[in-house]
PDB file of C-alpha atoms and ligand atoms in Angstrom:
ATOM      1  CA  MET A 117      -0.065   0.026  -0.157  1.00 78.00           C
ATOM      2  CA  SER A 118       1.185   3.305  -0.862  1.00 91.00           C
ATOM      3  CA  PRO A 119       2.228   5.528   2.190  1.00 96.00           C
ATOM      4  CA  LEU A 120      -0.350   8.150   3.558  1.00 98.00           C
ATOM      5  CA  GLN A 121       0.493  11.335   1.892  1.00 98.00           C
ATOM      6  CA  ILE A 122       0.489  14.661   4.220  1.00 98.00           C
ATOM      7  CA  VAL A 123       0.804  17.569   2.136  1.00 98.00           C
ATOM      8  CA  VAL A 124       2.062  20.815   3.797  1.00 98.00           C
ATOM      9  CA  ILE A 125       0.971  23.708   1.721  1.00 98.00           C
ATOM     10  CA  HIS A 126       3.544  26.541   1.524  1.00 98.00           C
ATOM     11  CA  PRO A 127       5.261  25.852   4.615  1.00 97.00           C
ATOM     12  CA  GLU A 128       7.632  28.780   3.932  1.00 97.00           C
ATOM     13  CA  LEU A 129       4.828  31.160   4.013  1.00 97.00           C
ATOM     14  CA  LEU A 130       2.166  29.439   6.386  1.00 97.00           C
ATOM     15  CA  GLY A 131       3.763  28.003   9.507  1.00 91.00           C
ATOM     16  CA  THR A 132       3.503  30.513  12.064  1.00 90.00           C
ATOM     17  CA  TYR A 133       3.493  29.137  15.632  1.00 93.00           C
ATOM     18  CA  GLY A 134       4.832  25.764  14.661  1.00 95.00           C
ATOM     19  CA  ASP A 135       1.994  24.812  12.545  1.00 98.00           C
ATOM     20  CA  PHE A 136       4.142  22.634  10.700  1.00 98.00           C
ATOM     21  CA  GLY A 137       3.935  20.417  13.801  1.00 98.00           C
ATOM     22  CA  ASN A 138       0.511  19.373  12.617  1.00 98.00           C
ATOM     23  CA  ALA A 139       2.045  17.449   9.837  1.00 98.00           C
ATOM     24  CA  ARG A 140       4.631  15.791  12.210  1.00 98.00           C
ATOM     25  CA  VAL A 141       1.925  14.597  14.577  1.00 98.00           C
ATOM     26  CA  LEU A 142      -0.258  13.182  11.838  1.00 98.00           C
ATOM     27  CA  ALA A 143       2.760  11.216  10.472  1.00 98.00           C
ATOM     28  CA  HIS A 144       3.835   9.947  13.673  1.00 98.00           C
ATOM     29  CA  ARG A 145       0.450   8.972  14.996  1.00 98.00           C
ATOM     30  CA  ALA A 146       0.127   7.008  11.561  1.00 98.00           C
ATOM     31  CA  GLN A 147       3.525   5.507  11.996  1.00 98.00           C
ATOM     32  CA  VAL A 148       3.295   4.256  15.380  1.00 98.00           C
ATOM     33  CA  ARG A 149      -0.066   2.225  14.426  1.00 97.00           C
ATOM     34  CA  GLY A 150       1.944   0.555  11.335  1.00 96.00           C
ATOM     35  CA  ILE A 151       0.593   2.905   8.950  1.00 97.00           C
ATOM     36  CA  SER A 152       3.265   4.396   6.761  1.00 97.00           C
ATOM     37  CA  ALA A 153       3.062   8.053   5.973  1.00 98.00           C
ATOM     38  CA  GLU A 154       5.284  10.594   4.239  1.00 98.00           C
ATOM     39  CA  ILE A 155       5.111  14.273   4.541  1.00 98.00           C
ATOM     40  CA  ILE A 156       5.289  16.318   1.196  1.00 98.00           C
ATOM     41  CA  CYS A 157       6.008  19.889   1.184  1.00 98.00           C
ATOM     42  CA  THR A 158       4.823  22.109  -1.348  1.00 98.00           C
ATOM     43  CA  SER A 159       6.346  25.797  -1.705  1.00 98.00           C
ATOM     44  CA  HIS A 160       4.372  28.535  -3.423  1.00 97.00           C
ATOM     45  CA  ASP A 161       6.432  27.892  -6.889  1.00 97.00           C
ATOM     46  CA  GLN A 162       5.124  24.524  -7.175  1.00 96.00           C
ATOM     47  CA  SER A 163       1.565  23.482  -7.979  1.00 93.00           C
ATOM     48  CA  LEU A 164      -0.157  21.014  -5.457  1.00 97.00           C
ATOM     49  CA  PRO A 165       0.112  17.459  -5.902  1.00 97.00           C
ATOM     50  CA  ALA A 166      -3.135  15.715  -6.857  1.00 97.00           C
ATOM     51  CA  THR A 167      -2.461  12.593  -4.905  1.00 97.00           C
ATOM     52  CA  GLY A 168      -2.399  13.819  -1.157  1.00 98.00           C
ATOM     53  CA  ASP A 169      -4.362  12.235   1.432  1.00 98.00           C
ATOM     54  CA  ILE A 170      -4.512  15.043   3.977  1.00 98.00           C
ATOM     55  CA  TYR A 171      -3.637  18.615   2.976  1.00 98.00           C
ATOM     56  CA  LEU A 172      -2.400  21.235   5.581  1.00 98.00           C
ATOM     57  CA  LEU A 173      -2.603  24.786   5.570  1.00 98.00           C
ATOM     58  CA  GLY A 174      -1.131  26.827   8.476  1.00 98.00           C
ATOM     59  CA  GLY A 175      -1.288  30.235   9.926  1.00 98.00           C
ATOM     60  CA  GLY A 176       0.705  33.169   8.622  1.00 96.00           C
ATOM     61  CA  GLU A 177       1.265  37.082   8.759  1.00 96.00           C
ATOM     62  CA  ASP A 178      -0.768  39.134   6.352  1.00 96.00           C
ATOM     63  CA  ARG A 179       1.500  39.432   3.622  1.00 97.00           C
ATOM     64  CA  ALA A 180       2.629  35.773   3.529  1.00 97.00           C
ATOM     65  CA  GLN A 181      -1.127  34.816   3.569  1.00 98.00           C
ATOM     66  CA  ILE A 182      -1.655  36.976   0.454  1.00 98.00           C
ATOM     67  CA  ALA A 183       1.325  35.536  -1.250  1.00 98.00           C
ATOM     68  CA  SER A 184       0.067  32.201  -0.479  1.00 98.00           C
ATOM     69  CA  VAL A 185      -3.561  32.674  -1.651  1.00 98.00           C
ATOM     70  CA  ASP A 186      -2.251  34.358  -4.934  1.00 98.00           C
ATOM     71  CA  ALA A 187      -0.042  31.216  -5.539  1.00 98.00           C
ATOM     72  CA  LEU A 188      -2.835  28.971  -4.625  1.00 98.00           C
ATOM     73  CA  ARG A 189      -5.508  30.249  -7.207  1.00 97.00           C
ATOM     74  CA  SER A 190      -4.153  28.129  -9.906  1.00 95.00           C
ATOM     75  CA  SER A 191      -4.350  24.964  -7.757  1.00 95.00           C
ATOM     76  CA  VAL A 192      -7.789  25.427  -6.644  1.00 97.00           C
ATOM     77  CA  GLY A 193      -9.090  22.682  -9.086  1.00 97.00           C
ATOM     78  CA  ILE A 194      -6.441  20.157  -7.850  1.00 98.00           C
ATOM     79  CA  LEU A 195      -7.301  20.800  -4.201  1.00 98.00           C
ATOM     80  CA  SER A 196     -11.203  20.532  -4.781  1.00 98.00           C
ATOM     81  CA  GLY A 197     -10.409  17.354  -6.941  1.00 98.00           C
ATOM     82  CA  ALA A 198      -8.564  15.719  -4.124  1.00 98.00           C
ATOM     83  CA  LEU A 199     -11.181  16.588  -1.753  1.00 98.00           C
ATOM     84  CA  ASP A 200     -14.037  15.168  -4.079  1.00 98.00           C
ATOM     85  CA  ARG A 201     -12.198  11.971  -4.058  1.00 96.00           C
ATOM     86  CA  GLY A 202     -11.973  11.675  -0.070  1.00 97.00           C
ATOM     87  CA  ALA A 203      -8.789  13.610   0.844  1.00 98.00           C
ATOM     88  CA  GLN A 204      -9.153  15.881   3.870  1.00 98.00           C
ATOM     89  CA  LEU A 205      -8.124  19.481   4.438  1.00 98.00           C
ATOM     90  CA  PHE A 206      -6.999  20.911   7.837  1.00 98.00           C
ATOM     91  CA  ALA A 207      -6.473  24.617   8.051  1.00 98.00           C
ATOM     92  CA  VAL A 208      -5.386  26.871  10.666  1.00 98.00           C
ATOM     93  CA  CYS A 209      -6.213  30.844  11.089  1.00 98.00           C
ATOM     94  CA  ALA A 210      -4.791  32.364   7.888  1.00 98.00           C
ATOM     95  CA  GLY A 211      -5.347  29.007   6.265  1.00 98.00           C
ATOM     96  CA  LEU A 212      -9.077  29.079   7.316  1.00 98.00           C
ATOM     97  CA  GLN A 213      -9.362  32.624   5.996  1.00 98.00           C
ATOM     98  CA  ILE A 214      -7.869  31.833   2.683  1.00 98.00           C
ATOM     99  CA  LEU A 215     -10.481  29.128   2.107  1.00 98.00           C
ATOM    100  CA  GLY A 216     -13.348  31.521   2.250  1.00 98.00           C
ATOM    101  CA  GLU A 217     -14.639  34.336  -0.073  1.00 98.00           C
ATOM    102  CA  SER A 218     -12.486  37.171   1.114  1.00 98.00           C
ATOM    103  CA  PHE A 219     -10.244  38.248   3.939  1.00 97.00           C
ATOM    104  CA  PRO A 220      -8.650  41.562   4.986  1.00 96.00           C
ATOM    105  CA  GLY A 221      -5.087  42.405   3.953  1.00 95.00           C
ATOM    106  CA  VAL A 222      -2.152  44.474   5.330  1.00 93.00           C
ATOM    107  CA  THR A 223      -4.274  47.615   5.679  1.00 91.00           C
ATOM    108  CA  GLY A 224      -7.711  46.033   5.893  1.00 86.00           C
ATOM    109  CA  GLU A 225      -8.092  45.927   1.896  1.00 94.00           C
ATOM    110  CA  ILE A 226     -10.331  43.148   0.735  1.00 96.00           C
ATOM    111  CA  ILE A 227      -8.367  40.014  -0.536  1.00 98.00           C
ATOM    112  CA  THR A 228     -10.278  37.602  -2.749  1.00 98.00           C
ATOM    113  CA  GLY A 229     -10.120  33.996  -1.132  1.00 98.00           C
ATOM    114  CA  LEU A 230     -10.309  30.635  -2.875  1.00 98.00           C
ATOM    115  CA  GLY A 231     -14.100  30.575  -2.299  1.00 98.00           C
ATOM    116  CA  MET A 232     -14.060  26.881  -1.317  1.00 98.00           C
ATOM    117  CA  VAL A 233     -16.333  27.713   1.559  1.00 98.00           C
ATOM    118  CA  PRO A 234     -18.853  30.524   1.571  1.00 97.00           C
ATOM    119  CA  ILE A 235     -17.407  32.373   4.639  1.00 97.00           C
ATOM    120  CA  LEU A 236     -16.504  35.766   5.128  1.00 96.00           C
ATOM    121  CA  SER A 237     -13.479  36.813   7.111  1.00 97.00           C
ATOM    122  CA  LEU A 238     -13.246  40.878   8.231  1.00 95.00           C
ATOM    123  CA  PRO A 239     -10.957  43.119  10.049  1.00 94.00           C
ATOM    124  CA  GLY A 240     -11.540  43.241  13.815  1.00 92.00           C
ATOM    125  CA  SER A 241     -10.572  46.455  15.758  1.00 90.00           C
ATOM    126  CA  ASP A 242      -7.917  44.629  17.667  1.00 91.00           C
ATOM    127  CA  ARG A 243      -6.019  41.583  17.671  1.00 94.00           C
ATOM    128  CA  ILE A 244      -7.290  38.530  19.468  1.00 95.00           C
ATOM    129  CA  VAL A 245      -4.335  36.860  21.311  1.00 96.00           C
ATOM    130  CA  GLY A 246      -4.231  34.263  23.986  1.00 96.00           C
ATOM    131  CA  GLU A 247      -5.242  30.654  25.026  1.00 96.00           C
ATOM    132  CA  VAL A 248      -8.608  29.272  23.663  1.00 97.00           C
ATOM    133  CA  LEU A 249     -10.803  26.448  24.827  1.00 97.00           C
ATOM    134  CA  VAL A 250     -13.356  25.160  22.546  1.00 97.00           C
ATOM    135  CA  GLN A 251     -16.026  22.276  23.008  1.00 97.00           C
ATOM    136  CA  SER A 252     -16.558  20.281  19.701  1.00 98.00           C
ATOM    137  CA  ASP A 253     -19.492  17.820  19.406  1.00 98.00           C
ATOM    138  CA  LEU A 254     -16.917  15.525  17.880  1.00 98.00           C
ATOM    139  CA  PHE A 255     -15.066  15.064  21.205  1.00 97.00           C
ATOM    140  CA  ASP A 256     -15.891  14.598  25.024  1.00 96.00           C
ATOM    141  CA  GLU A 257     -13.144  17.053  26.188  1.00 96.00           C
ATOM    142  CA  PRO A 258     -12.554  20.514  25.045  1.00 97.00           C
ATOM    143  CA  LEU A 259      -9.778  21.239  22.648  1.00 98.00           C
ATOM    144  CA  THR A 260      -7.265  23.813  23.523  1.00 98.00           C
ATOM    145  CA  GLY A 261      -4.955  26.112  21.566  1.00 98.00           C
ATOM    146  CA  PHE A 262      -3.459  29.588  21.075  1.00 97.00           C
ATOM    147  CA  GLU A 263      -4.842  32.342  19.091  1.00 97.00           C
ATOM    148  CA  ASN A 264      -3.327  35.625  17.577  1.00 97.00           C
ATOM    149  CA  HIS A 265      -5.265  37.108  14.793  1.00 96.00           C
ATOM    150  CA  ARG A 266      -6.975  40.390  13.768  1.00 95.00           C
ATOM    151  CA  GLY A 267      -9.408  38.727  11.350  1.00 96.00           C
ATOM    152  CA  ARG A 268     -12.808  37.791  12.325  1.00 96.00           C
ATOM    153  CA  THR A 269     -14.837  34.991  10.283  1.00 97.00           C
ATOM    154  CA  ASP A 270     -18.574  35.082   9.902  1.00 95.00           C
ATOM    155  CA  LEU A 271     -19.463  31.533   9.043  1.00 96.00           C
ATOM    156  CA  ARG A 272     -22.620  32.391   6.931  1.00 95.00           C
ATOM    157  CA  GLY A 273     -24.415  29.255   7.754  1.00 95.00           C
ATOM    158  CA  VAL A 274     -21.369  26.706   7.637  1.00 97.00           C
ATOM    159  CA  ASP A 275     -20.804  24.608  10.657  1.00 98.00           C
ATOM    160  CA  PRO A 276     -18.532  25.524  13.364  1.00 98.00           C
ATOM    161  CA  LEU A 277     -16.029  23.215  14.765  1.00 98.00           C
ATOM    162  CA  GLY A 278     -17.134  24.112  18.186  1.00 98.00           C
ATOM    163  CA  ARG A 279     -18.260  26.591  20.795  1.00 97.00           C
ATOM    164  CA  VAL A 280     -15.674  28.812  22.369  1.00 97.00           C
ATOM    165  CA  LEU A 281     -15.526  28.571  26.261  1.00 95.00           C
ATOM    166  CA  VAL A 282     -12.450  30.546  26.692  1.00 95.00           C
ATOM    167  CA  GLY A 283     -11.030  33.079  24.017  1.00 95.00           C
ATOM    168  CA  GLY A 284     -12.221  34.560  20.805  1.00 95.00           C
ATOM    169  CA  GLY A 285     -12.105  31.883  18.058  1.00 97.00           C
ATOM    170  CA  ASN A 286     -13.952  33.033  14.894  1.00 97.00           C
ATOM    171  CA  GLY A 287     -15.345  36.165  16.723  1.00 90.00           C
ATOM    172  CA  GLY A 288     -14.659  37.930  19.946  1.00 71.00           C
ATOM    173  CA  GLY A 289     -14.744  41.474  20.776  1.00 70.00           C
ATOM    174  CA  ALA A 290     -18.250  42.506  20.243  1.00 76.00           C
ATOM    175  CA  ILE A 291     -19.616  38.847  20.217  1.00 84.00           C
ATOM    176  CA  ALA A 292     -20.869  37.558  23.844  1.00 85.00           C
ATOM    177  CA  GLN A 293     -18.853  34.736  25.063  1.00 86.00           C
ATOM    178  CA  SER A 294     -21.747  32.459  24.980  1.00 87.00           C
ATOM    179  CA  GLU A 295     -22.154  32.944  21.250  1.00 92.00           C
ATOM    180  CA  ARG A 296     -18.608  32.411  20.219  1.00 96.00           C
ATOM    181  CA  VAL A 297     -17.777  29.589  17.817  1.00 97.00           C
ATOM    182  CA  ASP A 298     -14.286  28.304  16.476  1.00 98.00           C
ATOM    183  CA  GLY A 299     -13.520  27.028  13.122  1.00 98.00           C
ATOM    184  CA  LEU A 300     -15.687  25.280  10.527  1.00 98.00           C
ATOM    185  CA  ILE A 301     -16.490  21.845   9.292  1.00 98.00           C
ATOM    186  CA  ALA A 302     -17.864  21.608   5.681  1.00 98.00           C
ATOM    187  CA  GLY A 303     -17.474  18.311   3.992  1.00 98.00           C
ATOM    188  CA  ASN A 304     -13.847  17.299   3.949  1.00 98.00           C
ATOM    189  CA  ILE A 305     -12.659  20.517   5.239  1.00 98.00           C
ATOM    190  CA  LEU A 306     -11.932  20.945   8.913  1.00 98.00           C
ATOM    191  CA  ALA A 307     -10.435  24.426  10.041  1.00 98.00           C
ATOM    192  CA  THR A 308      -9.947  26.273  13.199  1.00 98.00           C
ATOM    193  CA  TYR A 309      -8.136  29.210  14.608  1.00 98.00           C
ATOM    194  CA  LEU A 310      -6.111  27.194  17.117  1.00 98.00           C
ATOM    195  CA  HIS A 311      -2.312  27.221  17.127  1.00 98.00           C
ATOM    196  CA  GLY A 312      -0.346  25.228  19.373  1.00 96.00           C
ATOM    197  CA  PRO A 313       0.385  23.240  17.113  1.00 97.00           C
ATOM    198  CA  ALA A 314      -3.460  22.288  17.210  1.00 98.00           C
ATOM    199  CA  LEU A 315      -2.836  18.634  16.675  1.00 98.00           C
ATOM    200  CA  ALA A 316       0.053  18.205  19.260  1.00 97.00           C
ATOM    201  CA  ARG A 317      -2.153  19.858  21.831  1.00 97.00           C
ATOM    202  CA  ASN A 318      -5.089  17.773  20.659  1.00 98.00           C
ATOM    203  CA  PRO A 319      -4.071  14.305  19.760  1.00 98.00           C
ATOM    204  CA  ASP A 320      -8.090  13.243  19.609  1.00 97.00           C
ATOM    205  CA  LEU A 321      -8.499  15.937  16.729  1.00 98.00           C
ATOM    206  CA  ALA A 322      -5.383  14.414  14.903  1.00 98.00           C
ATOM    207  CA  ASP A 323      -6.816  10.882  15.201  1.00 98.00           C
ATOM    208  CA  HIS A 324     -10.134  12.334  13.982  1.00 98.00           C
ATOM    209  CA  LEU A 325      -8.495  13.597  10.831  1.00 98.00           C
ATOM    210  CA  LEU A 326      -6.592  10.319  10.399  1.00 98.00           C
ATOM    211  CA  ALA A 327      -9.831   8.306  10.772  1.00 98.00           C
ATOM    212  CA  ARG A 328     -11.569  10.521   8.163  1.00 97.00           C
ATOM    213  CA  VAL A 329      -9.017   9.065   5.683  1.00 97.00           C
ATOM    214  CA  ILE A 330      -8.220   5.621   6.840  1.00 95.00           C
ATOM    215  CA  GLY A 331     -11.288   4.580   8.671  1.00 93.00           C
ATOM    216  CA  GLY A 332     -10.961   2.665  11.943  1.00 92.00           C
ATOM    217  CA  LEU A 333      -7.703   3.309  13.581  1.00 95.00           C
ATOM    218  CA  PRO A 334      -5.715   0.597  15.325  1.00 94.00           C
ATOM    219  CA  GLY A 335      -4.738   1.233  18.974  1.00 94.00           C
ATOM    220  CA  LEU A 336      -1.697   2.991  20.003  1.00 96.00           C
ATOM    221  CA  PRO A 337       1.366   1.393  21.336  1.00 95.00           C
ATOM    222  CA  GLU A 338       2.477   1.768  24.790  1.00 95.00           C
ATOM    223  CA  GLY A 339       3.919   5.019  25.505  1.00 93.00           C
ATOM    224  CA  GLU A 340       2.077   7.153  23.340  1.00 95.00           C
ATOM    225  CA  GLU A 341      -0.459   8.047  26.092  1.00 94.00           C
ATOM    226  CA  ILE A 342       1.834  10.812  26.925  1.00 95.00           C
ATOM    227  CA  ALA A 343       0.201  12.970  24.281  1.00 95.00           C
ATOM    228  CA  ASP A 344      -3.136  12.454  26.100  1.00 95.00           C
ATOM    229  CA  LEU A 345      -1.579  13.353  29.486  1.00 96.00           C
ATOM    230  CA  LEU A 346      -0.332  16.488  28.276  1.00 95.00           C
ATOM    231  CA  ALA A 347      -3.530  17.505  26.481  1.00 96.00           C
ATOM    232  CA  ALA A 348      -5.340  16.868  29.880  1.00 96.00           C
ATOM    233  CA  GLU A 349      -2.878  18.894  31.696  1.00 96.00           C
ATOM    234  CA  ARG A 350      -3.389  21.851  29.205  1.00 95.00           C
ATOM    235  CA  ARG A 351      -7.170  21.622  29.671  1.00 95.00           C
ATOM    236  CA  GLY A 352      -6.866  21.359  33.315  1.00 94.00           C
ATOM    237  CA  ALA A 353      -4.409  24.543  33.634  1.00 93.00           C
ATOM    238  CA  LEU A 354      -6.988  26.511  31.311  1.00 90.00           C
ATOM    239  CA  GLY A 355     -10.103  25.378  33.267  1.00 84.00           C
ATOM    240  CA  ALA A 356      -8.305  26.035  36.623  1.00 85.00           C
ATOM    241  CA  ALA A 357      -7.344  29.774  35.208  1.00 85.00           C
ATOM    242  CA  HIS A 358     -10.660  30.443  33.805  1.00 85.00           C
ATOM    243  CA  PHE A 359     -13.379  28.620  35.847  1.00 85.00           C
ATOM    244  CA  GLY A 360     -11.623  27.674  38.983  1.00 78.00           C
ATOM    245  CA  LYS A 361     -11.433  24.010  38.494  1.00 57.00           C
TER     246      LYS A 361
HETATM  247  N1  LIG B 680      -3.273  37.301   9.171  1.00 64.35           N
HETATM  248  C1  LIG B 680      -4.264  36.953   9.733  1.00 64.35           C
HETATM  249  C2  LIG B 680      -4.866  37.632  10.858  1.00 64.35           C
HETATM  250  O1  LIG B 680      -4.273  38.457  11.622  1.00 64.35           O
HETATM  251  C3  LIG B 680      -4.121  35.464  10.477  1.00 64.35           C
HETATM  252  C4  LIG B 680      -3.128  35.470  11.473  1.00 64.35           C
HETATM  253  C5  LIG B 680      -2.606  33.807  11.904  1.00 64.35           C
HETATM  254  O2  LIG B 680      -2.581  32.882  10.898  1.00 64.35           O
HETATM  255  N2  LIG B 680      -2.154  33.843  13.081  1.00 64.35           N
HETATM  256  O3  LIG B 680      -5.997  37.475  11.072  1.00 64.35           O
END
């Protein structure tokens, strides 16, 4: 069987806060289960491979984000075709914004996105920076991560990844905490504002992505539970800081 192909899109542009680690976590959690996996990096002067199983878009500064979306315009057909045949796309922050109709540029100008999901990102009055806790229906325990973004995303009917218990997520500022949501799930696209890297901090989310491609996952060998322990520790610290428990 050919190895699971994890395609990191423009790591030289979109890899802020260690988002490249998402690829390493996916490859590791596949390999320790006996599933061979390879990481393929595609830079902005290359077109995307059509054969990927999981495509990753990371976060980035505004200029890098614009350079990335411009380079990706000619590869939208390849990416959509891959998703149509069952590949998955996981996107973080700038990566999430890129997938939508438009997002704010360096001075707030409107940059046309890839239009793969009907969401809209607009500039906020300030940056949202800090720890985030998100409750998703996909998992029993909340997801944790770190966010740093000025853009706010209106999902316009697309399903969120989860409700924000702590932090801003897609919104923040004027949006009441009880109304805040993070990320999106649309077909084979799953996206979030969480850095960390998100999949290192949330091994269940990594396994969810792998299972979407592979189906039922074999159990993990002994020693791998360290990732769950670290995730629980982080959830506990955030819960204690914000809810006193
Ligand atoms: N440049 C985008 C924003 O500020 C995304 C930032 C990021 O990926 N952390 O909204």
